[in-house]
Amino acid sequence: MISRLEPTLGRLLISEPFLMDPNFKRSVILITEHQEEGTVGFILNHSSTLSLKDVIPGLPEANFPVYLGGPVETDTIHFLHRCPDLISDGQEVVKGIYWGGNFETLKVLIQNHQIDEDDIKFFIGYSGWGQSQLNMEMKTNTWIVSDQFHPDVVFSNNEENLWREVIINLGPKYAHVSNFPQDPNLN
């Protein structure tokens, strides 16, 4: 598979079907930062067994799911949202989707039940690539890059089918890839 798009801010990285790295198997990653020094993104479809209340003390009713954003700095929490009118200081990644923001305000919004699970997604850790590392992976066809997605994809809780749906959305050239088995040895 050859992707014509370059990875950049606001695009999706979609793992090729036979990538067996457990950190990135069948991953869909939103790129939130892309500079010469490196790239940062969050895996949208790898859930953890944790809820936000498990990782942030003082939020006993915060039942928001927490996703595994990637294998880097897994002792940190990050969030994507589409509520810039409620959460200030977030960085717009792609039209209508923001990374981070005022965490103290967010905690108050959560405590007062003023933010909906469909408008925010939390992550432990992130995915990161050093200078030219992602370019090397692109040359070995590890990733497909897409800018064709609806913002709802970012906030989807359907992690089981998200990879497949994003692949199908790329069009007929890639649709057949969505049916590849997860383990080709079982075919």
Coordinates of N, CA and C in Angstrom, one line a residue:
M1 N 0.8 -1.2 0.0 CA 0.0 0.0 0.0 C 0.9 1.2 0.0
I2 N 0.5 2.2 -0.8 CA 1.3 3.4 -0.9 C 0.3 4.6 -0.6
S3 N 0.7 5.4 0.3 CA -0.2 6.5 0.6 C 0.4 7.7 -0.1
R4 N -0.4 8.5 -0.7 CA 0.0 9.7 -1.4 C 0.2 10.9 -0.5
L5 N -0.6 10.9 0.6 CA -0.5 12.1 1.5 C 0.7 11.9 2.4
E6 N 1.2 13.1 2.8 CA 2.2 13.1 3.8 C 1.6 13.3 5.2
P7 N 2.2 12.7 6.2 CA 1.7 12.9 7.6 C 1.9 14.4 8.0
T8 N 0.8 15.0 8.5 CA 0.9 16.3 9.0 C -0.2 16.6 10.0
L9 N -0.2 17.7 10.7 CA -1.1 18.1 11.7 C -2.6 17.9 11.2
G10 N -3.4 17.2 12.0 CA -4.8 17.0 11.7 C -5.1 15.8 10.8
R11 N -4.1 15.1 10.3 CA -4.4 13.9 9.5 C -4.4 12.7 10.3
L12 N -5.0 11.6 9.8 CA -5.0 10.3 10.5 C -3.9 9.4 9.9
L13 N -3.2 8.7 10.8 CA -2.3 7.6 10.5 C -3.1 6.3 10.7
I14 N -3.1 5.5 9.7 CA -3.9 4.2 9.8 C -2.9 3.1 9.6
S15 N -2.7 2.2 10.5 CA -1.7 1.2 10.4 C -2.1 0.2 9.3
E16 N -1.1 -0.3 8.6 CA -1.3 -1.3 7.6 C -1.8 -2.6 8.3
P17 N -2.5 -3.4 7.5 CA -3.3 -4.5 8.2 C -2.4 -5.5 8.9
F18 N -1.2 -5.7 8.5 CA -0.4 -6.8 9.1 C 0.7 -6.2 10.0
L19 N 0.6 -5.0 10.5 CA 1.5 -4.5 11.5 C 1.2 -5.2 12.8
M20 N 2.2 -5.9 13.3 CA 2.0 -6.8 14.5 C 2.5 -6.1 15.7
D21 N 3.1 -4.9 15.7 CA 3.5 -4.3 16.9 C 2.3 -4.1 17.8
P22 N 2.2 -4.7 19.0 CA 1.0 -4.6 19.8 C 0.6 -3.2 20.2
N23 N 1.6 -2.2 20.1 CA 1.2 -0.8 20.4 C 0.4 -0.2 19.3
F24 N 0.6 -0.7 18.1 CA 0.0 0.0 16.9 C -0.9 -0.9 16.1
K25 N -1.1 -2.2 16.5 CA -1.9 -3.1 15.6 C -3.3 -2.5 15.4
R26 N -3.7 -2.4 14.1 CA -5.0 -1.9 13.7 C -5.3 -0.6 14.3
S27 N -4.3 0.3 14.4 CA -4.5 1.6 15.0 C -4.9 2.7 14.0
V28 N -5.7 3.6 14.6 CA -6.0 4.9 13.9 C -5.5 6.0 14.8
I29 N -4.6 6.8 14.3 CA -4.0 7.8 15.1 C -4.3 9.2 14.6
L30 N -4.7 10.1 15.4 CA -4.8 11.5 15.0 C -3.5 12.2 15.3
I31 N -2.9 12.8 14.3 CA -1.7 13.6 14.4 C -2.0 15.0 15.0
T32 N -1.5 15.3 16.2 CA -1.8 16.5 16.9 C -0.6 17.5 16.8
E33 N 0.6 17.0 16.4 CA 1.7 17.9 16.2 C 2.7 17.2 15.2
H34 N 3.1 18.0 14.3 CA 4.1 17.5 13.3 C 5.0 18.6 12.9
Q35 N 6.3 18.4 13.3 CA 7.3 19.4 13.0 C 8.6 18.7 12.6
E36 N 9.6 19.4 12.2 CA 10.8 18.8 11.8 C 11.4 17.9 12.9
E37 N 11.2 18.3 14.2 CA 11.8 17.6 15.3 C 11.1 16.3 15.6
G38 N 9.8 16.2 15.1 CA 9.1 14.9 15.4 C 7.6 15.1 15.3
T39 N 6.9 14.0 15.6 CA 5.4 13.9 15.4 C 4.8 13.4 16.7
V40 N 3.6 13.9 17.1 CA 2.9 13.4 18.2 C 1.5 13.2 17.7
G41 N 0.9 12.1 18.3 CA -0.5 11.8 18.0 C -1.1 10.9 19.0
F42 N -2.4 10.6 18.9 CA -3.1 9.7 19.9 C -3.8 8.6 19.1
I43 N -3.7 7.4 19.6 CA -4.4 6.3 19.1 C -5.9 6.4 19.5
L44 N -6.7 6.4 18.5 CA -8.2 6.7 18.8 C -8.9 5.4 19.2
N45 N -8.4 4.3 18.9 CA -9.2 3.0 19.0 C -8.5 1.9 19.9
H46 N -7.7 2.3 20.8 CA -7.2 1.3 21.8 C -7.6 1.7 23.2
S47 N -8.7 1.1 23.6 CA -9.2 1.4 24.9 C -8.4 0.8 26.1
S48 N -8.5 1.4 27.2 CA -7.9 0.8 28.4 C -9.0 0.2 29.3
T49 N -8.6 -0.3 30.4 CA -9.7 -0.8 31.4 C -10.0 0.3 32.4
L50 N -9.4 1.5 32.2 CA -9.6 2.5 33.2 C -10.6 3.5 32.8
S51 N -11.2 4.2 33.8 CA -12.1 5.3 33.6 C -11.3 6.6 34.1
L52 N -11.7 7.7 33.8 CA -11.1 8.9 34.2 C -11.0 9.0 35.7
K53 N -12.0 8.6 36.4 CA -12.0 8.6 37.9 C -10.9 7.7 38.5
D54 N -10.4 6.8 37.7 CA -9.3 5.9 38.2 C -7.9 6.6 38.1
V55 N -7.8 7.6 37.3 CA -6.5 8.3 37.0 C -6.5 9.7 37.5
I56 N -7.6 10.3 37.8 CA -7.6 11.7 38.3 C -8.3 11.7 39.6
P57 N -7.6 11.9 40.7 CA -8.2 12.0 42.1 C -9.2 13.1 42.2
G58 N -10.2 12.9 42.9 CA -11.2 14.0 43.1 C -12.3 14.1 42.1
L59 N -12.4 13.1 41.2 CA -13.4 13.1 40.2 C -14.2 11.7 40.3
P60 N -14.8 11.4 41.5 CA -15.3 10.1 41.7 C -16.5 9.7 40.7
E61 N -17.1 10.6 40.1 CA -18.2 10.3 39.1 C -17.8 10.4 37.7
A62 N -16.5 10.6 37.4 CA -16.0 10.7 36.1 C -15.8 9.4 35.4
N63 N -16.9 8.9 34.8 CA -16.9 7.6 34.2 C -16.5 7.6 32.7
F64 N -15.8 8.7 32.3 CA -15.3 8.7 30.9 C -14.3 7.6 30.7
P65 N -14.4 6.9 29.5 CA -13.3 5.9 29.2 C -12.0 6.6 29.0
V66 N -10.9 5.9 29.3 CA -9.6 6.4 29.0 C -8.9 5.5 28.0
Y67 N -8.4 6.0 26.9 CA -7.8 5.3 25.8 C -6.3 5.3 26.0
L68 N -5.6 4.3 25.4 CA -4.2 4.2 25.4 C -3.7 5.0 24.2
G69 N -3.2 6.2 24.4 CA -2.8 7.2 23.4 C -1.6 6.7 22.6
G70 N -0.8 5.9 23.3 CA 0.4 5.4 22.7 C 1.4 5.0 23.8
P71 N 2.5 4.5 23.4 CA 3.5 3.9 24.4 C 4.4 4.9 25.0
V72 N 4.3 6.2 24.7 CA 5.2 7.2 25.2 C 4.6 7.9 26.4
E73 N 5.4 8.1 27.5 CA 4.9 8.8 28.7 C 3.5 8.3 29.2
T74 N 3.4 7.1 29.5 CA 2.1 6.5 29.9 C 1.7 6.9 31.3
D75 N 2.5 7.8 31.9 CA 2.1 8.3 33.2 C 1.5 9.7 33.0
T76 N 1.1 10.1 31.8 CA 0.5 11.4 31.5 C -0.9 11.2 31.0
I77 N -1.7 12.2 31.2 CA -3.1 12.2 30.7 C -3.3 13.4 29.7
H78 N -3.9 13.1 28.6 CA -4.2 14.1 27.5 C -5.6 14.0 27.1
F79 N -6.1 15.0 26.4 CA -7.5 14.9 26.0 C -7.7 15.7 24.7
L80 N -8.6 15.2 23.9 CA -9.1 15.9 22.7 C -10.5 16.2 22.9
H81 N -11.0 17.4 22.4 CA -12.4 17.8 22.6 C -12.9 18.6 21.4
R82 N -14.2 18.9 21.4 CA -14.8 19.8 20.5 C -15.6 20.8 21.2
C83 N -15.1 21.3 22.3 CA -15.8 22.3 23.1 C -15.0 23.5 23.4
P84 N -14.5 24.2 22.4 CA -13.7 25.4 22.7 C -14.4 26.5 23.4
D85 N -15.7 26.5 23.3 CA -16.5 27.5 24.0 C -16.6 27.2 25.5
L86 N -16.3 26.0 25.9 CA -16.3 25.6 27.4 C -14.9 25.4 27.9
I87 N -13.9 25.0 27.1 CA -12.6 24.7 27.5 C -11.6 25.6 26.8
S88 N -11.1 26.6 27.5 CA -10.2 27.5 26.8 C -8.7 26.9 26.7
D89 N -7.9 27.6 25.9 CA -6.5 27.3 25.7 C -6.2 26.0 25.0
G90 N -7.1 25.4 24.4 CA -6.8 24.2 23.6 C -6.2 24.6 22.2
Q91 N -5.4 23.7 21.7 CA -4.8 23.9 20.4 C -5.7 23.2 19.3
E92 N -6.2 24.0 18.3 CA -7.0 23.4 17.3 C -6.1 22.5 16.4
V93 N -6.5 21.3 16.2 CA -5.7 20.3 15.5 C -6.2 20.2 14.1
V94 N -7.5 20.2 13.9 CA -8.2 20.2 12.7 C -9.5 20.9 13.0
K95 N -10.2 21.4 12.0 CA -11.4 22.2 12.2 C -12.3 21.6 13.1
G96 N -12.5 22.2 14.3 CA -13.5 21.8 15.3 C -13.0 20.8 16.3
I97 N -11.7 20.4 16.2 CA -11.1 19.4 17.2 C -9.9 20.0 17.8
Y98 N -9.9 20.0 19.2 CA -8.9 20.6 19.9 C -8.1 19.6 20.8
W99 N -6.9 19.9 21.0 CA -6.0 19.1 21.9 C -5.7 20.0 23.1
G100 N -6.1 19.4 24.3 CA -5.8 20.0 25.6 C -6.6 21.3 25.8
G101 N -6.2 22.0 26.9 CA -6.9 23.2 27.3 C -6.8 23.3 28.8
N102 N -7.5 24.2 29.4 CA -7.5 24.5 30.8 C -8.1 23.3 31.6
F103 N -7.2 22.6 32.3 CA -7.6 21.3 32.9 C -8.4 21.6 34.2
E104 N -8.2 22.7 34.9 CA -9.0 23.1 36.0 C -10.4 23.4 35.6
T105 N -10.6 24.1 34.5 CA -12.0 24.3 34.0 C -12.6 23.0 33.7
L106 N -11.9 22.1 33.0 CA -12.4 20.8 32.6 C -12.9 20.0 33.8
K107 N -12.1 20.0 34.9 CA -12.5 19.3 36.1 C -13.9 19.8 36.6
V108 N -14.0 21.2 36.6 CA -15.3 21.8 37.1 C -16.4 21.3 36.2
L109 N -16.2 21.3 34.9 CA -17.2 20.9 33.9 C -17.6 19.5 34.2
I110 N -16.7 18.6 34.4 CA -17.0 17.2 34.7 C -17.8 17.1 36.0
Q111 N -17.3 17.7 37.0 CA -18.0 17.7 38.3 C -19.5 18.2 38.2
N112 N -19.7 19.2 37.4 CA -21.1 19.7 37.2 C -21.8 19.1 36.1
H113 N -21.3 18.0 35.5 CA -22.0 17.2 34.4 C -22.3 18.1 33.2
Q114 N -21.3 19.0 32.9 CA -21.6 19.9 31.8 C -20.8 19.6 30.5
I115 N -20.2 18.4 30.5 CA -19.5 18.0 29.3 C -19.9 16.5 29.0
D116 N -20.1 16.3 27.8 CA -20.7 15.0 27.3 C -19.5 14.1 26.8
E117 N -19.7 12.8 27.0 CA -18.7 11.8 26.5 C -18.5 11.9 25.0
D118 N -19.5 12.3 24.3 CA -19.4 12.4 22.8 C -18.5 13.6 22.4
D119 N -18.2 14.5 23.3 CA -17.4 15.7 22.9 C -16.0 15.7 23.5
I120 N -15.6 14.6 24.1 CA -14.2 14.6 24.7 C -13.7 13.2 24.7
K121 N -12.4 13.1 24.6 CA -11.8 11.7 24.7 C -10.5 11.9 25.4
F122 N -10.2 11.0 26.4 CA -9.1 11.0 27.3 C -8.1 9.9 26.9
F123 N -6.8 10.2 27.1 CA -5.7 9.3 26.7 C -4.7 9.2 27.8
I124 N -4.1 8.0 28.0 CA -2.9 7.8 28.8 C -1.8 7.7 27.8
G125 N -0.8 8.5 28.0 CA 0.4 8.5 27.0 C 0.0 9.0 25.7
Y126 N 1.0 8.9 24.8 CA 0.8 9.4 23.4 C 1.7 8.6 22.5
S127 N 1.5 8.7 21.2 CA 2.4 8.1 20.2 C 3.3 9.2 19.7
G128 N 4.6 8.9 19.6 CA 5.6 9.9 19.2 C 6.7 9.3 18.4
W129 N 7.1 10.1 17.4 CA 8.2 9.7 16.5 C 9.2 10.8 16.5
G130 N 10.5 10.4 16.6 CA 11.6 11.4 16.5 C 11.8 11.9 15.1
Q131 N 12.7 12.8 15.0 CA 13.0 13.4 13.7 C 13.3 12.3 12.6
S132 N 12.5 12.4 11.6 CA 12.6 11.5 10.4 C 12.2 10.0 10.7
Q133 N 11.9 9.7 11.9 CA 11.4 8.3 12.2 C 10.1 8.0 11.5
L134 N 9.2 8.8 11.5 CA 7.9 8.6 10.8 C 8.1 8.5 9.3
N135 N 8.9 9.3 8.8 CA 9.2 9.3 7.4 C 9.8 7.9 7.0
M136 N 10.7 7.4 7.8 CA 11.2 6.1 7.5 C 10.1 5.0 7.5
E137 N 9.2 5.1 8.5 CA 8.1 4.1 8.6 C 7.2 4.3 7.4
M138 N 7.0 5.5 6.9 CA 6.2 5.7 5.7 C 6.8 5.0 4.5
K139 N 8.1 5.1 4.4 CA 8.8 4.4 3.2 C 8.6 2.9 3.2
T140 N 8.4 2.3 4.4 CA 8.2 0.9 4.5 C 6.7 0.5 4.5
N141 N 5.9 1.5 4.1 CA 4.5 1.3 4.0 C 3.8 0.8 5.3
T142 N 4.3 1.3 6.4 CA 3.7 0.9 7.7 C 2.4 1.7 8.0
W143 N 2.2 2.8 7.4 CA 1.1 3.7 7.6 C 0.4 4.2 6.3
I144 N -0.9 4.4 6.4 CA -1.7 5.0 5.4 C -2.1 6.4 6.0
V145 N -2.0 7.4 5.2 CA -2.4 8.8 5.7 C -3.7 9.2 5.1
S146 N -4.6 9.7 5.9 CA -5.8 10.2 5.4 C -6.2 11.6 6.0
D147 N -6.8 12.4 5.1 CA -7.4 13.6 5.6 C -8.9 13.6 5.4
Q148 N -9.4 12.5 5.0 CA -10.8 12.3 4.6 C -11.5 11.6 5.8
F149 N -12.0 12.3 6.8 CA -12.7 11.7 7.9 C -13.6 12.7 8.5
H150 N -14.7 12.2 9.1 CA -15.7 13.1 9.8 C -15.1 13.3 11.2
P151 N -15.3 14.4 11.8 CA -14.8 14.6 13.2 C -15.4 13.6 14.2
D152 N -16.6 13.0 13.9 CA -17.1 12.0 14.8 C -16.2 10.8 15.0
V153 N -15.3 10.5 14.0 CA -14.4 9.4 14.0 C -13.5 9.6 15.3
V154 N -13.1 10.8 15.5 CA -12.1 11.1 16.7 C -12.8 10.7 18.0
F155 N -14.1 10.9 18.1 CA -14.8 10.7 19.4 C -15.6 9.4 19.4
S156 N -15.4 8.6 18.4 CA -16.1 7.3 18.4 C -15.6 6.4 19.5
N157 N -16.6 5.7 20.1 CA -16.3 4.7 21.1 C -16.3 3.3 20.5
N158 N -16.4 3.2 19.2 CA -16.5 1.9 18.6 C -15.1 1.4 18.1
E159 N -14.2 1.2 19.1 CA -12.8 0.9 18.8 C -12.7 -0.4 18.0
E160 N -13.6 -1.3 18.2 CA -13.5 -2.6 17.5 C -13.6 -2.4 16.0
N161 N -14.4 -1.5 15.5 CA -14.6 -1.4 14.1 C -14.0 -0.1 13.5
L162 N -13.4 0.8 14.3 CA -13.0 2.1 13.8 C -11.9 1.9 12.7
W163 N -11.0 1.1 12.9 CA -9.9 0.9 11.9 C -10.5 0.5 10.5
R164 N -11.4 -0.5 10.6 CA -12.1 -1.0 9.4 C -12.9 0.2 8.7
E165 N -13.7 0.9 9.5 CA -14.5 2.0 8.9 C -13.6 3.1 8.3
V166 N -12.5 3.4 8.9 CA -11.6 4.4 8.3 C -11.0 3.9 7.0
I167 N -10.6 2.7 7.0 CA -10.1 2.1 5.7 C -11.1 2.1 4.6
I168 N -12.3 1.7 4.9 CA -13.4 1.7 3.9 C -13.6 3.1 3.4
N169 N -13.6 4.1 4.3 CA -13.8 5.5 3.9 C -12.7 6.0 2.9
L170 N -11.6 5.3 2.8 CA -10.6 5.8 1.9 C -11.0 5.5 0.4
G171 N -12.0 4.7 0.2 CA -12.5 4.4 -1.1 C -12.1 3.0 -1.6
P172 N -12.5 2.7 -2.8 CA -12.4 1.3 -3.4 C -11.0 0.8 -3.4
K173 N -10.0 1.7 -3.6 CA -8.6 1.3 -3.7 C -8.2 0.6 -2.4
Y174 N -8.7 1.0 -1.3 CA -8.3 0.4 0.0 C -9.4 -0.5 0.6
A175 N -10.6 -0.5 0.2 CA -11.7 -1.2 0.8 C -11.4 -2.6 1.0
H176 N -10.8 -3.3 0.1 CA -10.5 -4.7 0.2 C -9.6 -5.0 1.4
V177 N -8.8 -4.0 1.8 CA -7.8 -4.2 2.9 C -8.6 -4.4 4.2
S178 N -9.8 -3.8 4.3 CA -10.6 -3.8 5.5 C -11.0 -5.3 5.9
N179 N -11.0 -6.2 4.9 CA -11.4 -7.5 5.1 C -10.2 -8.5 5.4
F180 N -9.0 -8.0 5.4 CA -7.8 -8.8 5.8 C -8.0 -9.3 7.2
P181 N -7.7 -10.6 7.4 CA -7.7 -11.1 8.8 C -6.7 -10.5 9.7
Q182 N -7.0 -10.4 11.0 CA -6.0 -9.8 11.9 C -4.8 -10.7 12.0
D183 N -5.0 -12.0 11.9 CA -3.8 -12.9 12.0 C -3.8 -13.7 10.7
P184 N -2.9 -13.3 9.7 CA -3.0 -14.0 8.5 C -2.6 -15.5 8.6
N185 N -2.1 -16.0 9.7 CA -1.8 -17.4 9.9 C -3.1 -18.2 10.1
L186 N -4.1 -17.5 10.5 CA -5.4 -18.2 10.7 C -6.2 -18.3 9.4
N187 N -5.7 -17.8 8.3 CA -6.5 -17.7 7.1 C -6.4 -19.1 6.3

